Coordinates of C-alpha atoms in Angstrom, one line a residue:
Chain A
X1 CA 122.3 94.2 128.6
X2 CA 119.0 92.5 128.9
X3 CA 116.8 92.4 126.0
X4 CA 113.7 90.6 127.8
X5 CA 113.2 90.9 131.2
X6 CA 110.7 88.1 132.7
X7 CA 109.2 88.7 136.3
X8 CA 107.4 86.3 139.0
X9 CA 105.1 85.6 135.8
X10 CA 102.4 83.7 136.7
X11 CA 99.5 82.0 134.7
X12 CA 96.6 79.8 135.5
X13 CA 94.7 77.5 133.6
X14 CA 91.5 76.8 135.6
X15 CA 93.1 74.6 138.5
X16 CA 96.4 74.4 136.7
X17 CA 99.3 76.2 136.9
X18 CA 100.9 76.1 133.3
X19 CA 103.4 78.6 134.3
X20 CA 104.2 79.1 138.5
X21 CA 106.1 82.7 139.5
X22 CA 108.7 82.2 136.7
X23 CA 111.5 84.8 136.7
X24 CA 114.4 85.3 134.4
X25 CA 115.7 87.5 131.9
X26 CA 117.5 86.8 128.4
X27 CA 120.3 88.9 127.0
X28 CA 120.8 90.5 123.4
X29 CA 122.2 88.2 120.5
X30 CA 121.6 84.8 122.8
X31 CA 120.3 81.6 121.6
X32 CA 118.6 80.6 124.7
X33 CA 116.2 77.2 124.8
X34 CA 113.6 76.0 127.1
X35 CA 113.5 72.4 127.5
X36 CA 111.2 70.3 130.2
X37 CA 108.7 67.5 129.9
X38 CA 105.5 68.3 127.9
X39 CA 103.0 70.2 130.3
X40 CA 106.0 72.2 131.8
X41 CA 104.8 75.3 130.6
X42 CA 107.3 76.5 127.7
X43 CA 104.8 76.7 124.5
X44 CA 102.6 78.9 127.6
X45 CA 105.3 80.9 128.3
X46 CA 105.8 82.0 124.3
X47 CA 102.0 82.6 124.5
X48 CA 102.5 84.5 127.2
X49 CA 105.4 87.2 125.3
X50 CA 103.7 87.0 122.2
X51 CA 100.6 88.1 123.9
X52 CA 98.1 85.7 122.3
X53 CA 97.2 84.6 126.4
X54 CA 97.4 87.4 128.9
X55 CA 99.3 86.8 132.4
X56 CA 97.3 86.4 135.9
X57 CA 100.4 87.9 137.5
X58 CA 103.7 89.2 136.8
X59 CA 105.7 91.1 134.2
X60 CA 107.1 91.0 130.6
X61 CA 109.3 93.7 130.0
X62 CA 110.7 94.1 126.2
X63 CA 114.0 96.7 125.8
X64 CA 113.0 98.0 129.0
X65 CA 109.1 98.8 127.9
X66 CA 106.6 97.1 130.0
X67 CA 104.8 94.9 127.2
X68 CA 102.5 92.5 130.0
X69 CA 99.1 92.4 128.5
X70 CA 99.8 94.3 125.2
X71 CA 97.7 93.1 122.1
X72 CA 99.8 90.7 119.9
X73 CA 100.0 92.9 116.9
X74 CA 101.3 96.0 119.5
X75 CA 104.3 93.4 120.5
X76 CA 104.9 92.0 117.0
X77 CA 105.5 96.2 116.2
X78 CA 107.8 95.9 119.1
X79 CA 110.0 93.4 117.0
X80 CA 109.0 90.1 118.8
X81 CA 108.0 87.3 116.1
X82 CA 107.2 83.6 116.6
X83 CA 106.6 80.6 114.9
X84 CA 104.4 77.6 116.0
X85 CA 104.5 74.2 117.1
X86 CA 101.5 73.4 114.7
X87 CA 102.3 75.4 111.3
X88 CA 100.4 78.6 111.0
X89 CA 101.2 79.3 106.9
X90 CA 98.7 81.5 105.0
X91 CA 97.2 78.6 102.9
X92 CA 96.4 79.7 99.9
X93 CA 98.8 82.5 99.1
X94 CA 102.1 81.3 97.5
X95 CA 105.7 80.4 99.8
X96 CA 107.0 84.5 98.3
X97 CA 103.2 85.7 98.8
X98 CA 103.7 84.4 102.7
X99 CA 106.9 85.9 103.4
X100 CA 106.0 89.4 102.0
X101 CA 102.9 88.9 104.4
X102 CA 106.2 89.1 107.4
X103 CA 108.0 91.9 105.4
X104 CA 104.5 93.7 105.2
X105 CA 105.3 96.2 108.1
X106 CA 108.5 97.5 106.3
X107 CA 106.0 99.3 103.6
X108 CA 105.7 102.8 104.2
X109 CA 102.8 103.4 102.3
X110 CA 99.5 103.8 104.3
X111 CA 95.9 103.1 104.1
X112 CA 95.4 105.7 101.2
X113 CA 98.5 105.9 99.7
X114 CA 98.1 102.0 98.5
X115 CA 94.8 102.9 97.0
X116 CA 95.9 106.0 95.5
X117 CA 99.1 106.0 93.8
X118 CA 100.0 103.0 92.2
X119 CA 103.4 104.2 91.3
X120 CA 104.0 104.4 95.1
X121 CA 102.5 100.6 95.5
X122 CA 104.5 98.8 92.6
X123 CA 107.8 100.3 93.9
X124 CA 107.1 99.3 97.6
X125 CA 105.7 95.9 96.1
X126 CA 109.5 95.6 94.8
X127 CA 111.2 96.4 97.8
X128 CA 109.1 93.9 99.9
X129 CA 109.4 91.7 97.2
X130 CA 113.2 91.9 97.6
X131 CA 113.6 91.6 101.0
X132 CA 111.2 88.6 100.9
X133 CA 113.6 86.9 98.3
X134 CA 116.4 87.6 100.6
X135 CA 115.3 85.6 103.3
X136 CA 113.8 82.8 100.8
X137 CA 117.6 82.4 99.9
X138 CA 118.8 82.1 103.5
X139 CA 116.2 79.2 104.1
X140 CA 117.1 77.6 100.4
X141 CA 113.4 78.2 99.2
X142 CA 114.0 80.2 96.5
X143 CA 113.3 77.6 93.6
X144 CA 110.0 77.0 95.2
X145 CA 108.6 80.9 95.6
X146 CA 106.0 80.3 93.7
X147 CA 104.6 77.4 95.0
X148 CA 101.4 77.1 97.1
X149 CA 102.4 76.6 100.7
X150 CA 99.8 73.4 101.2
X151 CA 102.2 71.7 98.6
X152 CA 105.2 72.3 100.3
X153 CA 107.2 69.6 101.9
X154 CA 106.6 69.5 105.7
X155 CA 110.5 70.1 106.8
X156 CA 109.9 73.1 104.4
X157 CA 107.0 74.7 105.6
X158 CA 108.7 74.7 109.0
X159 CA 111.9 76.6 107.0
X160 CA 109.2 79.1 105.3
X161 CA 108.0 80.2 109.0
X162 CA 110.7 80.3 109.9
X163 CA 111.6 82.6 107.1
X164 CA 108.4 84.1 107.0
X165 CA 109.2 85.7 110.8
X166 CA 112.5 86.7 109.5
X167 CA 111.1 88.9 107.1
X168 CA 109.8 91.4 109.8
X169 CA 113.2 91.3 110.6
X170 CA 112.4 91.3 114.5
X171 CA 114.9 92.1 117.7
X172 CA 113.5 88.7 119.2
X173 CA 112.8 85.2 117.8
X174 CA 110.6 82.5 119.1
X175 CA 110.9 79.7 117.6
X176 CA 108.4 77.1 119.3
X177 CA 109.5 73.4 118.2
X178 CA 111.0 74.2 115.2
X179 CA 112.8 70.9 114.6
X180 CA 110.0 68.6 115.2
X181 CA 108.9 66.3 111.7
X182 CA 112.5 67.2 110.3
X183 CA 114.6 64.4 109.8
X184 CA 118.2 64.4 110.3
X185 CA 119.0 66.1 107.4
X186 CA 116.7 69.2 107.5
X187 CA 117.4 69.7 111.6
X188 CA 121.7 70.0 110.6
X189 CA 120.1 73.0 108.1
X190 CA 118.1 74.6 110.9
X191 CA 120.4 74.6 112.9
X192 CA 123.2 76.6 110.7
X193 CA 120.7 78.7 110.2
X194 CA 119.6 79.5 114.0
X195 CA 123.2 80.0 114.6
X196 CA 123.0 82.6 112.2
X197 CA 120.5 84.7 113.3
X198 CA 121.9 86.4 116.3
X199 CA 124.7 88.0 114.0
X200 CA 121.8 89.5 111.7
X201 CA 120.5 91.2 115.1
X202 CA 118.4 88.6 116.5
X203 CA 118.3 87.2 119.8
X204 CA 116.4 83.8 120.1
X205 CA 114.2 81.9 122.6
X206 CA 113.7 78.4 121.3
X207 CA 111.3 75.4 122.7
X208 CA 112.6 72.0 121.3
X209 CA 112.7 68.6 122.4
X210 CA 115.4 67.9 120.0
X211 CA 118.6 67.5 122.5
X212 CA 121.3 67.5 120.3
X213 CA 120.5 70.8 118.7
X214 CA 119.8 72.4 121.8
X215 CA 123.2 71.1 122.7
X216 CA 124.9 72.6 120.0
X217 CA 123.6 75.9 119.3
X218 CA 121.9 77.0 122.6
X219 CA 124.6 79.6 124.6
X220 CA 121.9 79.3 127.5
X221 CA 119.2 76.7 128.7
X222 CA 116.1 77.4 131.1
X223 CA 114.8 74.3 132.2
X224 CA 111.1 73.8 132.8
X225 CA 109.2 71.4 135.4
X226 CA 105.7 72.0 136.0
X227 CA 105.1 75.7 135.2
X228 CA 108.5 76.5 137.2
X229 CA 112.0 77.2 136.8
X230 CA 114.2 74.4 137.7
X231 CA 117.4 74.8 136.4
X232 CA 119.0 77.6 134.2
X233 CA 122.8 77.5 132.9
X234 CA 125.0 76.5 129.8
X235 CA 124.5 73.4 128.0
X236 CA 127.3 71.5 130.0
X237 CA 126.0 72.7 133.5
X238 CA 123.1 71.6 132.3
X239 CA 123.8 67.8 131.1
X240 CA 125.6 67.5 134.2
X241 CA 123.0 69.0 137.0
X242 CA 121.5 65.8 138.9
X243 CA 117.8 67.5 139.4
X244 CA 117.7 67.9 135.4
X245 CA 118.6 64.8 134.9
X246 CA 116.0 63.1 136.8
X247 CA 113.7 65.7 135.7
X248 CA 113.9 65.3 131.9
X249 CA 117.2 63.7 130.6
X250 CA 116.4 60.6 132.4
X251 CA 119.2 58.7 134.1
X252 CA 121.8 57.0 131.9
X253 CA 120.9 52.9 132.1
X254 CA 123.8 51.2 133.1
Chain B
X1 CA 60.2 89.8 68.2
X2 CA 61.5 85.9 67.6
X3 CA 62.7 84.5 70.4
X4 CA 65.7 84.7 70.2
X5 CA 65.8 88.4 70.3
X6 CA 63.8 88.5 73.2
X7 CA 66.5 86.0 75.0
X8 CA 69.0 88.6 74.6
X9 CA 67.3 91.4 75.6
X10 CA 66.8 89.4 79.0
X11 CA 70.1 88.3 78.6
X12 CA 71.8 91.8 78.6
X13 CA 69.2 93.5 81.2
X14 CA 70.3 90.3 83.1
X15 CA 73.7 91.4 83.1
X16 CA 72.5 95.2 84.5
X17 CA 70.9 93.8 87.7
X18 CA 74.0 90.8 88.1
X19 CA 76.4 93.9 88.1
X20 CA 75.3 95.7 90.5
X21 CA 74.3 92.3 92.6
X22 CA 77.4 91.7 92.0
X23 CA 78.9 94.5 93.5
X24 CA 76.8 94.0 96.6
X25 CA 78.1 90.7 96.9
X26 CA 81.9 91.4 97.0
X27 CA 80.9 93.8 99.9
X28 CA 79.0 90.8 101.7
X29 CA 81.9 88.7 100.5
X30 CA 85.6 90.6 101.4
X31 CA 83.7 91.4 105.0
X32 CA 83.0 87.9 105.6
X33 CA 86.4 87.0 104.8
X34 CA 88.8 89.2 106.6
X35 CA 86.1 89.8 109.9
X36 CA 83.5 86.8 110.1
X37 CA 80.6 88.9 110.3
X38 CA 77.5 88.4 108.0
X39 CA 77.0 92.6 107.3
X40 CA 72.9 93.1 106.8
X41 CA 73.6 97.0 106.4
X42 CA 75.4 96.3 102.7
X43 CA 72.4 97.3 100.9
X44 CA 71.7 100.6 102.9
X45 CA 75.2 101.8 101.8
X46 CA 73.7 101.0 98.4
X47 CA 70.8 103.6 99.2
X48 CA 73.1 106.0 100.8
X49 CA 75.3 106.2 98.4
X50 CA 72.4 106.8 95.9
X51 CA 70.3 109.3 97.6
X52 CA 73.7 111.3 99.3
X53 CA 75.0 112.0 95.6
X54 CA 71.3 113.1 94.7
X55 CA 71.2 115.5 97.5
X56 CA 74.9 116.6 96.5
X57 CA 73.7 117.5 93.1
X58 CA 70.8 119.2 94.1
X59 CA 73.4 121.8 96.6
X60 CA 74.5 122.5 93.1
X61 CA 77.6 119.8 92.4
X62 CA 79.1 118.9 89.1
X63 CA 77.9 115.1 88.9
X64 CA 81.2 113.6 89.0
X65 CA 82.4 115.6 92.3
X66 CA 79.0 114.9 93.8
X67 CA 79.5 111.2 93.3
X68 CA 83.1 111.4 94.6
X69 CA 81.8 112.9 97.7
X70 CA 78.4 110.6 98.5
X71 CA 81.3 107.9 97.7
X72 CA 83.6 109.6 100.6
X73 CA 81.0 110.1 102.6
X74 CA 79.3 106.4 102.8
X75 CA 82.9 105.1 103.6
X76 CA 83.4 107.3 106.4
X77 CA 80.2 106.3 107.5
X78 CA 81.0 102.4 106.7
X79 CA 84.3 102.9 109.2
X80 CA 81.7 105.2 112.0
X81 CA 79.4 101.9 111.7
X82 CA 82.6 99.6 112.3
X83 CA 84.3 101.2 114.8
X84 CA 80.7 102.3 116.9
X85 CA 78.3 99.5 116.6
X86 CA 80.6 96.4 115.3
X87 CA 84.0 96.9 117.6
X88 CA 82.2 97.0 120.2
X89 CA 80.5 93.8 120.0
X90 CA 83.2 92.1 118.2
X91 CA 83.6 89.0 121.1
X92 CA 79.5 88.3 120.5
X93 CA 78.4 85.2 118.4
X94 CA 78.0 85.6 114.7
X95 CA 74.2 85.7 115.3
X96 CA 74.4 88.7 117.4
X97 CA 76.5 90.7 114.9
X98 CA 73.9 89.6 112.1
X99 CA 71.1 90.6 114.6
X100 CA 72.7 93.9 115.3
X101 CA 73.4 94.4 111.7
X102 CA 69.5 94.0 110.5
X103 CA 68.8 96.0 113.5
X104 CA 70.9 98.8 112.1
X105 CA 69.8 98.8 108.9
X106 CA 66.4 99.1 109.7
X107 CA 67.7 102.3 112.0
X108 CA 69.5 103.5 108.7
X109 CA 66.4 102.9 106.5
X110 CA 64.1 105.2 109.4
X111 CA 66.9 108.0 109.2
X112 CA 66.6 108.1 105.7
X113 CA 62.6 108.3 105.4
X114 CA 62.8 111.1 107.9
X115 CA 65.5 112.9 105.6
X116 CA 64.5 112.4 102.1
X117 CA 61.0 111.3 102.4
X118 CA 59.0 108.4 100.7
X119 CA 59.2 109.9 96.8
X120 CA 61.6 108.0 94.7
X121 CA 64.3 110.4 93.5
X122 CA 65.5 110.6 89.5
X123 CA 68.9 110.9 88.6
X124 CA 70.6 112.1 85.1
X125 CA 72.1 109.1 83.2
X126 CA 75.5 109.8 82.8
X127 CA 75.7 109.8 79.3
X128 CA 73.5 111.1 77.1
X129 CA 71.7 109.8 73.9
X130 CA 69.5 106.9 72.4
X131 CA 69.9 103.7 74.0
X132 CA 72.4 101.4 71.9
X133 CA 71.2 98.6 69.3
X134 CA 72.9 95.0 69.5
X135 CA 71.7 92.9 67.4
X136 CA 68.1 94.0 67.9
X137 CA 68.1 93.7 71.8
X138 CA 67.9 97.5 73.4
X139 CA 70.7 98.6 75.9
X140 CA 70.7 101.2 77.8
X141 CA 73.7 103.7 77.8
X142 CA 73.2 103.7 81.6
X143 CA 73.8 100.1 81.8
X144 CA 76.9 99.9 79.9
X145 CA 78.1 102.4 82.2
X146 CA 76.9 100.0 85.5
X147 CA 78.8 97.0 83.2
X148 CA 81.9 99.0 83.2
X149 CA 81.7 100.3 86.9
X150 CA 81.0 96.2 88.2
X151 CA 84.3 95.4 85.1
X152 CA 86.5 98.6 86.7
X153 CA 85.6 97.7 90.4
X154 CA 86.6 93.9 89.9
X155 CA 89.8 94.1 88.0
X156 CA 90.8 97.2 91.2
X157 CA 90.3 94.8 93.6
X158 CA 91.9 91.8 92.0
X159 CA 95.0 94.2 91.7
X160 CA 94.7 95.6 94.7
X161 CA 94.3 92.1 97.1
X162 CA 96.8 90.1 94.2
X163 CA 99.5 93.0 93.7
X164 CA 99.6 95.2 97.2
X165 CA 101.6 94.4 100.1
X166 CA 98.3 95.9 101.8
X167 CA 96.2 93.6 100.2
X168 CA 98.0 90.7 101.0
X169 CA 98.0 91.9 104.3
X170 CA 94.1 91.5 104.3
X171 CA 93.9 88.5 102.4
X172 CA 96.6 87.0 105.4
X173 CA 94.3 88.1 107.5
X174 CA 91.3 86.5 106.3
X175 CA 93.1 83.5 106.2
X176 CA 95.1 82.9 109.3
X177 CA 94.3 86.0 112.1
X178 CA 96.0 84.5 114.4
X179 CA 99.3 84.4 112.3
X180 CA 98.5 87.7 111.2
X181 CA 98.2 89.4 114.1
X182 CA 101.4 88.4 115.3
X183 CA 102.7 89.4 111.6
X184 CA 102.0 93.1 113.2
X185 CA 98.6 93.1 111.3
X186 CA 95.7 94.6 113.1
X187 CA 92.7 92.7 112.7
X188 CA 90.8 95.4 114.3
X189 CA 92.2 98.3 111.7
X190 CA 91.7 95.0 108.7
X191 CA 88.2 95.4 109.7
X192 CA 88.0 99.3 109.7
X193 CA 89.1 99.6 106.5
X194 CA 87.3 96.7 105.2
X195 CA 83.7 98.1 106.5
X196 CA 84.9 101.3 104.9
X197 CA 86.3 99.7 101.5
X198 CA 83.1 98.0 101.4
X199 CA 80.2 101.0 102.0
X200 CA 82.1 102.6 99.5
X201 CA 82.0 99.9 96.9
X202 CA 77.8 99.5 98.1
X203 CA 77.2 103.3 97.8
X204 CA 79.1 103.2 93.9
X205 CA 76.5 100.5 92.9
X206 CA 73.5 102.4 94.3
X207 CA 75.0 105.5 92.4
X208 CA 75.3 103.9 89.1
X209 CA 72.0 102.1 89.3
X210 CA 70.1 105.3 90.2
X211 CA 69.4 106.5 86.6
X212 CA 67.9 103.2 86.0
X213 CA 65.6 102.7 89.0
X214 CA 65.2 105.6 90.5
X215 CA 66.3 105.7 94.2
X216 CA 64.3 105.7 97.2
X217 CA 64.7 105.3 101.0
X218 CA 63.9 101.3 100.7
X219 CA 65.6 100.3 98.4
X220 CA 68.6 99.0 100.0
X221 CA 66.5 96.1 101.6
X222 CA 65.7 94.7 99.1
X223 CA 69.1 95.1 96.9
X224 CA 70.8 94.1 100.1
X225 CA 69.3 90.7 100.5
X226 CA 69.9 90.1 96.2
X227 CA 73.5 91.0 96.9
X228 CA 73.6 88.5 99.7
X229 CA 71.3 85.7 97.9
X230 CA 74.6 86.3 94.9
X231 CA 77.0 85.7 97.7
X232 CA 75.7 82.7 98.9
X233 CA 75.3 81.6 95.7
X234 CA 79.1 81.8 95.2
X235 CA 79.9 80.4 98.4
X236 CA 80.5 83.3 100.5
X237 CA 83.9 82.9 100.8
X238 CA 85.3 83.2 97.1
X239 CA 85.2 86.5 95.4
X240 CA 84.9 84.9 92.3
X241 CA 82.0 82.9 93.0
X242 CA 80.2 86.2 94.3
X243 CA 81.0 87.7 91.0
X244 CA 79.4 84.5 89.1
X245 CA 77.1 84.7 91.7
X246 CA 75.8 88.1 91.0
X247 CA 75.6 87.8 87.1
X248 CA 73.9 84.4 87.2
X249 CA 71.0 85.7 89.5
X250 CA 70.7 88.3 87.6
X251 CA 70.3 86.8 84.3
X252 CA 67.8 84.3 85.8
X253 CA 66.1 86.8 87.4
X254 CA 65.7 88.8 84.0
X255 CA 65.0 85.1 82.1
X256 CA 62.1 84.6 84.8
X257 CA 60.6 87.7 84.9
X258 CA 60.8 87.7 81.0
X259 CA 59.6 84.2 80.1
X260 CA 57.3 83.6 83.4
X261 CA 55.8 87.0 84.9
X262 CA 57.9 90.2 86.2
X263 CA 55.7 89.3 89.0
X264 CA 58.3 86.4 89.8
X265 CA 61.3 88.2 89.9
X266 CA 62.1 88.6 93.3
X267 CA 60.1 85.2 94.2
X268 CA 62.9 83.3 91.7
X269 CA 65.8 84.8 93.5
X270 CA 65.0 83.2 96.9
X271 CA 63.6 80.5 95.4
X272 CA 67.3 79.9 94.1
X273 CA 68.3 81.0 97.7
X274 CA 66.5 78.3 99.2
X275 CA 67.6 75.3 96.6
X276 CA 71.2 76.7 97.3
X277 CA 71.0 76.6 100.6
X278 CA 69.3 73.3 101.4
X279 CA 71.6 71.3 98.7
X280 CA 74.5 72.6 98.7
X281 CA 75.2 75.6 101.8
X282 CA 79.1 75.9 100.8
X283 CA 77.9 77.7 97.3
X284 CA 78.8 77.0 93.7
X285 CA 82.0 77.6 93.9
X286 CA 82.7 77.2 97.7
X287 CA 84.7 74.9 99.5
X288 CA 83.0 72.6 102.3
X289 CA 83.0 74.9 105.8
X290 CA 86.9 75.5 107.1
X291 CA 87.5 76.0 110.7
X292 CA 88.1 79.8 111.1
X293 CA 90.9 81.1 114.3

């Protein structure tokens, strides 16, 4: 069944159109990417489901509810997380202190209750605390949890969003460039660990530039040209479609 | 009495006033973190929490459920102010939200003279008995009790922003809203509770202080603008420095009016105001101006 259903979406930027009457839908427990030239309109698109930019036309439908237009923190509820292109860590707070921010909506206690009973607090502290070590261990953090984030290496702060959006343990995954700064090393990592995700429950929409990974962990690609849809298949339909090719994978020099 | 007596006798009425300044602060401080807004009404929750507990124990409350109440009350009316005259004009520039702020708090101060006059209002200090002895400099027993309060209301916050989930929350939000918010944080229901969190902490300070100064309709104006000189001091963004912030101007402004003329005292505190904010505008402790989502 389909988990995300996407609908003539449209979205303008002044005279540009960053993403032009897009239309297609992504099924539960797939790794699907979105690859085009820069300025096609993927990172717009996640804004666009995430609800940080609101559409000028079109739908977003979430496990069949209508989310188009619905505050960022309403979808996030929904079980729709993200990471970024550009890092967005909590500087400041420590790599555990940042994931527990992700696990935060698994606390049952309320407004008073935290204020109140402190029993209450310091057991639910635990039990986020736990499932925030959980996911440090799946990204191979745990030896730095108490670390500020700012010091982190760059390939790991990418990890620790990445596990940081884990932690709220969401239904859908957008991971926007995750790959990019990682050397060769840190990208064979991620991608294990992507391939892991839809068996934890996760289905996963993915923007990276990063062919080879796409290649081998994507079950579906979309590809973008110019705010449209120009292509959509699996990765060898894809590598082998002649408008792609000129497109974005650029003709093989003989 | 030698000098150095008197020095400690400013020294420890210092410490009285930098409590409760203090206190005001971290309410200018923890709002200016998690929401952006500069809140001019801090000091008239200082004043309502102050006169609303007098009124309480004059409809014939035991003074500990009448405080709890005023205390209840001003932080329902901190979240009313959020969510009726703030939400609204959340998208508006910084200056407008400052501008509606003073505006409000001149509103609150005209509500109040209609309701409980121009006399200045007594309250019981909580604690009985002749004021304490150290080392020849006079304290108080009200004051220890405003010590502990500023001591008590510090070390709950610290817990609750370094230990809680919750906290964390806020402190996530102050840094990163964006991120936050797609954490499944509300920035909007951050900012209720943090107006609310805040009124109540302004309304404890004017509660404590009472026995010691009497309370009156105005006196949020100027304990507002002290609380916010102490903020500024500490750099507006770093709880700690508002804490430092609100003891140091209080001791100088004790050491001033002391040494110099009582005249001075509220002249020294924006005199400091002004040297802060021309040489160094990030605050003691502050770091140089980040950019904010």
């Amino acid at each position: 069944m389909s988990l995300l259903e996407i609908e003539n979406l449209t979205r303008n930027f002044g005279g540009v159109t960053a993403v032009a009457n897009m239309s297609f839908q992504v099924n539960t427990g797939e790794i699907v990417a979105f690859i085009g030239p820069n300025g096609a309109g993927k990172t717009t698109l996640f804004n666009l489901i995430t609800g940080l930019i609101k559409p000028d036309y079109g739908t977003i439908k979430f496990k069949n509810i209508d989310i188009t237009g619905k505050v960022p923190e309403k979808i996030a509820a929904l079980g729709i997380n993200r990471t970024f292109q550009n890092l967005q860590l909590f500087n400041g707070m420590t790599v555990v202190e940042n994931v527990m921010v992700g696990a935060h909506r698994h606390g049952k206690q309320g407004l008073l209750q935290a204020g109140f009973s402190f029993p209450g607090v310091a057991k639910e502290e635990r039990f986020i605390l736990a499932k925030a070590m959980e996911k440090l261990e799946l990204v191979g953090l745990t030896d730095k949890k108490d670390i500020p984030v700012e010091i982190l290496p760059y390939g790991q702060q990418r990890l620790l969003e990445i596990a940081r959006a884990m932690a709220m343990e969401p239904k859908m995954l957008l991971l926007d460039e995750p790959a990019a700064g990682l050397n060769q090393g840190e990208t064979d990592i991620l991608g294990d660990l992507i391939c892991k995700l839809p068996k934890m429950g996760m289905t996963i929409l993915l923007v990276e530039h990063n062919m080879d990974l796409i290649m081998r962990i994507s079950h579906h690609i979309v590809v973008l040209d110019h705010g449209s849809k120009l292509f959509e298949g699996n990765p060898g339909e894809v590598q082998n479609d002649a408008k792609v090719i000129a497109a974005y994978l650029g003709e093989e020099i003989v | 009495m030698p000098l150095g007596n008197e020095l400690l006798q400013y020294l420890l009425t210092g410490l009285t006033l930098g409590g409760i300044y203090a206190l005001i602060a971290l309410g200018f401080v923890t709002i200016y973190t998690v929401t952006g807004h500069i809140n001019f009404t801090q000091g008239e929750f200082v004043m309502l929490g102050a006169l609303t507990s007098i009124s309480m124990i004059k409809l014939g409350l035991p003074m500990w459920l009448a405080i709890t109440v005023a205390v209840a009350i001003v932080g329902i009316f901190g979240a009313a102010f959020e969510r009726v005259v703030i939400y609204p004009a959340r998208n508006s520039s910084v200056v407008t939200i400052i501008i509606i702020t003073i505006g409000f708090s001149v509103a609150i101060r005209g509500v109040a003279l209609l309701l409980w006059g121009t006399q200045s209002y007594p309250m019981q200090p909580f604690s009985s008995g002749p004021p304490i002895n150290i080392l020849g400099a006079i304290m108080n027993r009200q004051s220890i009790w405003v010590l502990l309060l500023s001591i008590v209301v510090v070390i709950t916050l610290f817990i609750f922003f370094e230990r809680t989930v919750m906290g964390k929350a806020l402190k996530a939000c102050a840094i990163n809203r964006l991120a936050a918010s797609l954490m499944g944080i509300s920035p909007q229901k951050m900012s209720l509770f943090c107006f609310s969190l805040c009124a109540s902490i302004g309304a404890l300070a004017g509660i404590f202080i009472t026995p010691i100064t009497t309370a009156t309709y105005d006196m949020g104006l100027m304990l507002g603008l002290k609380g916010f000189v102490a903020a500024v001091l500490g750099g507006l963004t770093n709880t700690t420095g508002a804490i430092l912030g609100g003891f140091l101007l209080g001791i100088l402004e004790a050491m001033g009016a002391g040494l110099i003329s009582s005249g001075y005292k509220d002249a020294i505190s924006f005199l400091i105001l002004l040297l802060v904010l021309l040489n160094r505008p990030e605050g003691l402790l502050g770091k140089p101006e980040r950019d904010r989502v």
